[in-house]
Amino acid sequence: MTLSGERILVTRSVEQAGELAALVRRAGGIPILFPTIRLTHPGDCGALDREIGRLSSFDWILFASANAARFFCERAARLGVGSWPGTLRVASVGPGTTKELAARSVPVHTTAAKHTAEGLFEALLPLGIRGRRFLLPRAEEGREILPSAIAREGGEAVSVVAYRNGLAEKDEAVAAEIVSRPPDVCTFASPSAFRNLFLLLGDGAARSVLSRTRIAVIGEVTARAVERRDFRVDIAPETYTLKGMVDAVQAFFAAHRSADPG
């Protein structure tokens, strides 16, 4: 399988685009870098710092994204918290998040089989929730599903903003290129990456691009964001990692070439 000559839009942040671009190149494709999101620390880190300072009061810390893991660990390290309490258990939403934590030498005690907040809750259920305290570092726009579900089971969930998901600066040259000649595949690893494409290109231009390309996403939440705007998700990997997405894109083209050998 190969992506030979296929133009693949990469919408990840500037800091995170490199890994996906490298995977695309390795598969023979041509990455088109157009960051739509810009990840930053919270404007006020007071709440985050307070929870980092009382990690020992929690039974679990829950990471529902690799970005949450990255920003939380970076802030803890900046505050001089090099090792976490031995009683604190760590839960990850999926392999990408687990990989991020492993790179920072943070042991993961459980990883969700279904890589969503709902899946993370299902992974915690048999381990016991009632009477336990859970810390959930997350994006500023994080969903309330997990804290609500934990509260219903008699646990206490403390959500804290670990990072902000803002709008990237628009690259005018690349924007003009993708509007005049849409990529073969547009990839989105988060709902905000998809939503921000409309903000950067304008609603009409974004709709025009997306109607003339294939759409690949990581995760059910991102897929729902695409479908809410009445677009179809063409490629959705079973493994929620960047490599999983590139593998799925390759499989998509291989299947279509086989179906249309001419």
PDB file of C-alpha atoms in Angstrom, residues 45-65 68-69 71-73 75-76 79 81 84-85 87-93 97 101 106 109-110 117 120-121 124 128-129 131-139 143-144 146-148 150-151 155-163:
ATOM      1  CA  CYS A  45      -2.648  28.464  35.718  1.00  0.00           C
ATOM      2  CA  GLY A  46      -3.757  28.989  39.327  1.00  0.00           C
ATOM      3  CA  ALA A  47      -6.326  26.185  39.428  1.00  0.00           C
ATOM      4  CA  LEU A  48      -4.021  23.784  37.597  1.00  0.00           C
ATOM      5  CA  ASP A  49      -1.130  24.539  39.941  1.00  0.00           C
ATOM      6  CA  ARG A  50      -3.380  24.025  42.970  1.00  0.00           C
ATOM      7  CA  GLU A  51      -4.456  20.546  41.850  1.00  0.00           C
ATOM      8  CA  ILE A  52      -0.884  19.571  40.946  1.00  0.00           C
ATOM      9  CA  GLY A  53       0.040  20.566  44.473  1.00  0.00           C
ATOM     10  CA  ARG A  54      -2.423  18.126  45.991  1.00  0.00           C
ATOM     11  CA  LEU A  55      -2.034  15.110  43.734  1.00  0.00           C
ATOM     12  CA  SER A  56      -1.869  12.867  46.794  1.00  0.00           C
ATOM     13  CA  SER A  57      -5.521  13.673  47.556  1.00  0.00           C
ATOM     14  CA  PHE A  58      -6.657  11.876  44.402  1.00  0.00           C
ATOM     15  CA  ASP A  59      -7.051   8.167  43.753  1.00  0.00           C
ATOM     16  CA  TRP A  60      -6.909   8.500  39.966  1.00  0.00           C
ATOM     17  CA  ILE A  61      -5.771  10.986  37.341  1.00  0.00           C
ATOM     18  CA  LEU A  62      -7.560  10.626  34.023  1.00  0.00           C
ATOM     19  CA  PHE A  63      -6.116  11.701  30.691  1.00  0.00           C
ATOM     20  CA  ALA A  64      -8.661  11.903  27.879  1.00  0.00           C
ATOM     21  CA  SER A  65      -6.175  13.197  25.293  1.00  0.00           C
ATOM     22  CA  ALA A  68      -3.952  16.955  28.239  1.00  0.00           C
ATOM     23  CA  ALA A  69      -1.162  14.564  29.227  1.00  0.00           C
ATOM     24  CA  PHE A  71       0.414  20.037  29.109  1.00  0.00           C
ATOM     25  CA  PHE A  72      -0.254  18.591  32.570  1.00  0.00           C
ATOM     26  CA  CYS A  73       3.118  16.850  32.713  1.00  0.00           C
ATOM     27  CA  ARG A  75       3.303  22.103  34.092  1.00  0.00           C
ATOM     28  CA  ALA A  76       4.031  19.581  36.861  1.00  0.00           C
ATOM     29  CA  LEU A  79       6.562  23.288  39.303  1.00  0.00           C
ATOM     30  CA  VAL A  81       6.881  17.844  40.737  1.00  0.00           C
ATOM     31  CA  TRP A  84       3.939  11.505  41.443  1.00  0.00           C
ATOM     32  CA  PRO A  85       2.474   9.907  44.630  1.00  0.00           C
ATOM     33  CA  THR A  87      -0.907   5.791  45.497  1.00  0.00           C
ATOM     34  CA  LEU A  88      -2.044   7.769  42.431  1.00  0.00           C
ATOM     35  CA  ARG A  89      -3.241   5.610  39.574  1.00  0.00           C
ATOM     36  CA  VAL A  90      -3.245   6.786  35.973  1.00  0.00           C
ATOM     37  CA  ALA A  91      -5.863   6.098  33.291  1.00  0.00           C
ATOM     38  CA  SER A  92      -5.439   6.822  29.578  1.00  0.00           C
ATOM     39  CA  VAL A  93      -8.085   7.131  26.888  1.00  0.00           C
ATOM     40  CA  THR A  97      -2.199   9.264  25.121  1.00  0.00           C
ATOM     41  CA  LEU A 101       2.709   9.482  29.070  1.00  0.00           C
ATOM     42  CA  VAL A 106       4.487   8.166  33.674  1.00  0.00           C
ATOM     43  CA  HIS A 109      -2.488   1.573  35.046  1.00  0.00           C
ATOM     44  CA  THR A 110      -5.400   1.229  32.646  1.00  0.00           C
ATOM     45  CA  ALA A 117     -14.557   9.622  27.428  1.00  0.00           C
ATOM     46  CA  LEU A 120     -12.637   5.656  29.784  1.00  0.00           C
ATOM     47  CA  PHE A 121     -15.576   5.621  32.175  1.00  0.00           C
ATOM     48  CA  LEU A 124     -12.972   2.642  35.413  1.00  0.00           C
ATOM     49  CA  GLY A 128     -14.402   1.025  41.595  1.00  0.00           C
ATOM     50  CA  ILE A 129     -15.662   4.603  41.519  1.00  0.00           C
ATOM     51  CA  GLY A 131     -15.980   7.133  47.323  1.00  0.00           C
ATOM     52  CA  ARG A 132     -12.942   7.806  45.165  1.00  0.00           C
ATOM     53  CA  ARG A 133     -11.515  11.086  43.873  1.00  0.00           C
ATOM     54  CA  PHE A 134     -10.568  11.586  40.229  1.00  0.00           C
ATOM     55  CA  LEU A 135      -8.558  14.421  38.691  1.00  0.00           C
ATOM     56  CA  LEU A 136      -9.333  15.228  35.059  1.00  0.00           C
ATOM     57  CA  PRO A 137      -6.924  17.661  33.341  1.00  0.00           C
ATOM     58  CA  ARG A 138      -8.497  18.740  30.065  1.00  0.00           C
ATOM     59  CA  ALA A 139      -8.931  21.383  27.391  1.00  0.00           C
ATOM     60  CA  ARG A 143     -16.869  17.822  27.680  1.00  0.00           C
ATOM     61  CA  GLU A 144     -18.739  17.173  30.935  1.00  0.00           C
ATOM     62  CA  LEU A 146     -16.874  11.943  32.255  1.00  0.00           C
ATOM     63  CA  PRO A 147     -17.261  14.075  35.434  1.00  0.00           C
ATOM     64  CA  SER A 148     -21.036  13.640  35.292  1.00  0.00           C
ATOM     65  CA  ILE A 150     -18.346   9.582  37.788  1.00  0.00           C
ATOM     66  CA  ALA A 151     -20.604  11.693  40.018  1.00  0.00           C
ATOM     67  CA  GLY A 155     -17.233   9.345  42.902  1.00  0.00           C
ATOM     68  CA  GLU A 156     -15.859  12.857  42.913  1.00  0.00           C
ATOM     69  CA  ALA A 157     -14.347  14.244  39.710  1.00  0.00           C
ATOM     70  CA  VAL A 158     -12.330  17.462  39.726  1.00  0.00           C
ATOM     71  CA  SER A 159     -11.885  18.978  36.267  1.00  0.00           C
ATOM     72  CA  VAL A 160      -9.100  21.437  35.676  1.00  0.00           C
ATOM     73  CA  VAL A 161      -8.081  23.271  32.511  1.00  0.00           C
ATOM     74  CA  ALA A 162      -4.607  22.125  31.422  1.00  0.00           C
ATOM     75  CA  TYR A 163      -4.493  23.818  28.019  1.00  0.00           C
TER      76      TYR A 163
END
